[in-house]
């Protein structure tokens, strides 16, 4: 079963692989997404684009949605800095320690001008490198 962290990425933002998640995890992710949409003003249409992996021309509200969501999931802190240990732990539970460490090493440096940009860059890096988790 996927960890909550993987659930967050897979079910709420990215439609990559079929996730085997509990109803409780799905509901927690749905509630977090709804809260973050309200807080940031991100539209359902834009969030759905992210779920499909489309990050092209993403507006500011949606970038801040990613920050809110990733912060709520424990992937980043309030400033958008990657929480490397937490992210590694969550990814490792699904993909193994080595693959998780490799992904965090690739995506852990998400420098940007503010929290929204840093979190969005983490998402983009994950999307660009997610195939390495599978193989």
PDB file of C-alpha atoms in Angstrom:
ATOM      1  CA  UNK A   1       0.000   0.000   0.000  1.00  0.00           C
ATOM      2  CA  UNK A   2       1.262   3.421  -0.814  1.00  0.00           C
ATOM      3  CA  UNK A   3       2.347   5.665   2.003  1.00  0.00           C
ATOM      4  CA  UNK A   4       0.393   8.863   2.651  1.00  0.00           C
ATOM      5  CA  UNK A   5       3.197  10.859   1.040  1.00  0.00           C
ATOM      6  CA  UNK A   6       3.067   8.871  -2.147  1.00  0.00           C
ATOM      7  CA  UNK A   7      -0.706   9.105  -2.013  1.00  0.00           C
ATOM      8  CA  UNK A   8      -0.464  12.861  -1.932  1.00  0.00           C
ATOM      9  CA  UNK A   9       1.685  12.999  -5.018  1.00  0.00           C
ATOM     10  CA  UNK A  10      -0.017  10.202  -6.903  1.00  0.00           C
ATOM     11  CA  UNK A  11      -3.683  10.739  -6.206  1.00  0.00           C
ATOM     12  CA  UNK A  12      -3.979  14.443  -5.617  1.00  0.00           C
ATOM     13  CA  UNK A  13      -1.535  15.948  -8.069  1.00  0.00           C
ATOM     14  CA  UNK A  14      -0.322  13.361 -10.540  1.00  0.00           C
ATOM     15  CA  UNK A  15      -2.179  10.751 -12.550  1.00  0.00           C
ATOM     16  CA  UNK A  16       0.787   8.486 -13.109  1.00  0.00           C
ATOM     17  CA  UNK A  17       0.112   4.980 -11.815  1.00  0.00           C
ATOM     18  CA  UNK A  18      -2.945   3.344 -10.341  1.00  0.00           C
ATOM     19  CA  UNK A  19      -2.619   3.840  -6.611  1.00  0.00           C
ATOM     20  CA  UNK A  20      -3.691   1.247  -4.073  1.00  0.00           C
ATOM     21  CA  UNK A  21      -4.770   3.539  -1.279  1.00  0.00           C
ATOM     22  CA  UNK A  22      -7.250   3.327   1.540  1.00  0.00           C
ATOM     23  CA  UNK A  23     -10.457   5.291   1.547  1.00  0.00           C
ATOM     24  CA  UNK A  24      -9.151   7.131   4.610  1.00  0.00           C
ATOM     25  CA  UNK A  25      -5.988   8.219   2.773  1.00  0.00           C
ATOM     26  CA  UNK A  26      -7.983   9.257  -0.289  1.00  0.00           C
ATOM     27  CA  UNK A  27     -10.321  11.314   1.886  1.00  0.00           C
ATOM     28  CA  UNK A  28      -7.430  12.979   3.746  1.00  0.00           C
ATOM     29  CA  UNK A  29      -5.830  13.980   0.431  1.00  0.00           C
ATOM     30  CA  UNK A  30      -9.159  15.239  -0.915  1.00  0.00           C
ATOM     31  CA  UNK A  31      -9.729  17.352   2.195  1.00  0.00           C
ATOM     32  CA  UNK A  32      -6.206  18.772   2.075  1.00  0.00           C
ATOM     33  CA  UNK A  33      -6.621  19.627  -1.610  1.00  0.00           C
ATOM     34  CA  UNK A  34      -9.946  21.343  -0.932  1.00  0.00           C
ATOM     35  CA  UNK A  35      -8.462  23.343   1.940  1.00  0.00           C
ATOM     36  CA  UNK A  36      -5.523  24.407  -0.199  1.00  0.00           C
ATOM     37  CA  UNK A  37      -7.756  25.383  -3.115  1.00  0.00           C
ATOM     38  CA  UNK A  38      -9.758  27.617  -0.785  1.00  0.00           C
ATOM     39  CA  UNK A  39      -6.657  29.166   0.764  1.00  0.00           C
ATOM     40  CA  UNK A  40      -4.900  29.889  -2.508  1.00  0.00           C
ATOM     41  CA  UNK A  41      -7.726  30.506  -4.949  1.00  0.00           C
ATOM     42  CA  UNK A  42      -6.442  27.777  -7.295  1.00  0.00           C
ATOM     43  CA  UNK A  43      -9.161  26.636  -9.667  1.00  0.00           C
ATOM     44  CA  UNK A  44     -10.334  23.065  -9.946  1.00  0.00           C
ATOM     45  CA  UNK A  45      -9.425  23.163 -13.641  1.00  0.00           C
ATOM     46  CA  UNK A  46      -5.818  24.135 -12.884  1.00  0.00           C
ATOM     47  CA  UNK A  47      -5.470  21.542 -10.130  1.00  0.00           C
ATOM     48  CA  UNK A  48      -6.804  18.894 -12.509  1.00  0.00           C
ATOM     49  CA  UNK A  49      -4.170  19.931 -15.055  1.00  0.00           C
ATOM     50  CA  UNK A  50      -1.524  19.262 -12.397  1.00  0.00           C
ATOM     51  CA  UNK A  51      -3.068  15.882 -11.675  1.00  0.00           C
ATOM     52  CA  UNK A  52      -2.520  14.990 -15.312  1.00  0.00           C
ATOM     53  CA  UNK A  53       1.120  16.111 -15.090  1.00  0.00           C
ATOM     54  CA  UNK A  54       0.651  19.327 -17.074  1.00  0.00           C
ATOM     55  CA  UNK A  55       2.673  22.116 -15.445  1.00  0.00           C
ATOM     56  CA  UNK A  56       2.979  24.372 -18.497  1.00  0.00           C
ATOM     57  CA  UNK A  57       1.829  27.970 -17.921  1.00  0.00           C
ATOM     58  CA  UNK A  58       0.810  27.267 -14.325  1.00  0.00           C
ATOM     59  CA  UNK A  59      -0.536  30.385 -12.644  1.00  0.00           C
ATOM     60  CA  UNK A  60       0.569  31.789  -9.286  1.00  0.00           C
ATOM     61  CA  UNK A  61      -2.470  30.539  -7.363  1.00  0.00           C
ATOM     62  CA  UNK A  62      -1.855  26.990  -8.542  1.00  0.00           C
ATOM     63  CA  UNK A  63       1.852  27.183  -7.688  1.00  0.00           C
ATOM     64  CA  UNK A  64       0.838  28.260  -4.194  1.00  0.00           C
ATOM     65  CA  UNK A  65      -1.662  25.388  -4.087  1.00  0.00           C
ATOM     66  CA  UNK A  66       1.310  23.033  -4.550  1.00  0.00           C
ATOM     67  CA  UNK A  67       3.089  24.744  -1.647  1.00  0.00           C
ATOM     68  CA  UNK A  68       0.048  24.403   0.599  1.00  0.00           C
ATOM     69  CA  UNK A  69      -0.473  20.779  -0.382  1.00  0.00           C
ATOM     70  CA  UNK A  70       3.164  19.743  -0.051  1.00  0.00           C
ATOM     71  CA  UNK A  71       3.456  21.554   3.280  1.00  0.00           C
ATOM     72  CA  UNK A  72       0.341  19.794   4.551  1.00  0.00           C
ATOM     73  CA  UNK A  73       1.791  16.473   3.433  1.00  0.00           C
ATOM     74  CA  UNK A  74       5.109  17.175   5.144  1.00  0.00           C
ATOM     75  CA  UNK A  75       7.194  17.277   1.942  1.00  0.00           C
ATOM     76  CA  UNK A  76       8.239  20.900   2.470  1.00  0.00           C
ATOM     77  CA  UNK A  77       8.357  23.372   5.338  1.00  0.00           C
ATOM     78  CA  UNK A  78       6.463  26.662   5.463  1.00  0.00           C
ATOM     79  CA  UNK A  79       9.200  28.275   3.348  1.00  0.00           C
ATOM     80  CA  UNK A  80       8.977  25.616   0.626  1.00  0.00           C
ATOM     81  CA  UNK A  81      12.251  23.934   1.563  1.00  0.00           C
ATOM     82  CA  UNK A  82      12.295  20.182   0.991  1.00  0.00           C
ATOM     83  CA  UNK A  83      12.044  18.116   4.157  1.00  0.00           C
ATOM     84  CA  UNK A  84      14.514  15.558   2.877  1.00  0.00           C
ATOM     85  CA  UNK A  85      14.207  13.000   5.660  1.00  0.00           C
ATOM     86  CA  UNK A  86      10.415  13.032   5.616  1.00  0.00           C
ATOM     87  CA  UNK A  87      10.216  12.854   1.842  1.00  0.00           C
ATOM     88  CA  UNK A  88      12.793  10.061   1.689  1.00  0.00           C
ATOM     89  CA  UNK A  89      10.899   8.085   4.317  1.00  0.00           C
ATOM     90  CA  UNK A  90       7.592   8.434   2.495  1.00  0.00           C
ATOM     91  CA  UNK A  91       9.026   7.513  -0.892  1.00  0.00           C
ATOM     92  CA  UNK A  92      11.091   4.649   0.558  1.00  0.00           C
ATOM     93  CA  UNK A  93       8.021   2.941   1.961  1.00  0.00           C
ATOM     94  CA  UNK A  94       6.769   2.487  -1.588  1.00  0.00           C
ATOM     95  CA  UNK A  95       9.864   2.367  -3.790  1.00  0.00           C
ATOM     96  CA  UNK A  96      12.689   1.321  -1.481  1.00  0.00           C
ATOM     97  CA  UNK A  97      15.384   3.314   0.270  1.00  0.00           C
ATOM     98  CA  UNK A  98      17.836   3.502  -2.629  1.00  0.00           C
ATOM     99  CA  UNK A  99      15.308   4.825  -5.148  1.00  0.00           C
ATOM    100  CA  UNK A 100      13.921   7.284  -2.601  1.00  0.00           C
ATOM    101  CA  UNK A 101      17.364   8.639  -1.763  1.00  0.00           C
ATOM    102  CA  UNK A 102      18.150   8.986  -5.469  1.00  0.00           C
ATOM    103  CA  UNK A 103      14.952  10.965  -6.092  1.00  0.00           C
ATOM    104  CA  UNK A 104      15.496  13.243  -3.107  1.00  0.00           C
ATOM    105  CA  UNK A 105      19.106  13.822  -4.176  1.00  0.00           C
ATOM    106  CA  UNK A 106      17.878  14.877  -7.629  1.00  0.00           C
ATOM    107  CA  UNK A 107      14.993  17.028  -6.433  1.00  0.00           C
ATOM    108  CA  UNK A 108      16.058  18.192  -2.978  1.00  0.00           C
ATOM    109  CA  UNK A 109      17.638  21.407  -4.245  1.00  0.00           C
ATOM    110  CA  UNK A 110      14.502  23.262  -5.234  1.00  0.00           C
ATOM    111  CA  UNK A 111      15.867  26.790  -5.004  1.00  0.00           C
ATOM    112  CA  UNK A 112      13.486  29.565  -5.911  1.00  0.00           C
ATOM    113  CA  UNK A 113      12.471  33.094  -4.956  1.00  0.00           C
ATOM    114  CA  UNK A 114       9.658  32.080  -2.576  1.00  0.00           C
ATOM    115  CA  UNK A 115       7.847  29.132  -1.004  1.00  0.00           C
ATOM    116  CA  UNK A 116       5.355  28.710  -3.847  1.00  0.00           C
ATOM    117  CA  UNK A 117       8.097  28.571  -6.478  1.00  0.00           C
ATOM    118  CA  UNK A 118      10.274  26.209  -4.427  1.00  0.00           C
ATOM    119  CA  UNK A 119       7.412  23.754  -3.947  1.00  0.00           C
ATOM    120  CA  UNK A 120       6.402  23.986  -7.583  1.00  0.00           C
ATOM    121  CA  UNK A 121       9.980  23.257  -8.646  1.00  0.00           C
ATOM    122  CA  UNK A 122       9.927  20.155  -6.443  1.00  0.00           C
ATOM    123  CA  UNK A 123       6.797  18.987  -8.258  1.00  0.00           C
ATOM    124  CA  UNK A 124       8.357  19.651 -11.659  1.00  0.00           C
ATOM    125  CA  UNK A 125      11.477  17.736 -10.687  1.00  0.00           C
ATOM    126  CA  UNK A 126       9.420  14.823  -9.437  1.00  0.00           C
ATOM    127  CA  UNK A 127       7.438  14.742 -12.679  1.00  0.00           C
ATOM    128  CA  UNK A 128      10.588  14.862 -14.777  1.00  0.00           C
ATOM    129  CA  UNK A 129      12.221  12.031 -12.807  1.00  0.00           C
ATOM    130  CA  UNK A 130       9.367   9.819 -11.602  1.00  0.00           C
ATOM    131  CA  UNK A 131      10.147   7.052 -14.079  1.00  0.00           C
ATOM    132  CA  UNK A 132      13.383   6.385 -12.197  1.00  0.00           C
ATOM    133  CA  UNK A 133      11.301   5.278  -9.224  1.00  0.00           C
ATOM    134  CA  UNK A 134       9.652   2.559 -11.267  1.00  0.00           C
ATOM    135  CA  UNK A 135      12.703   0.983 -12.873  1.00  0.00           C
TER     136      UNK A 135
END
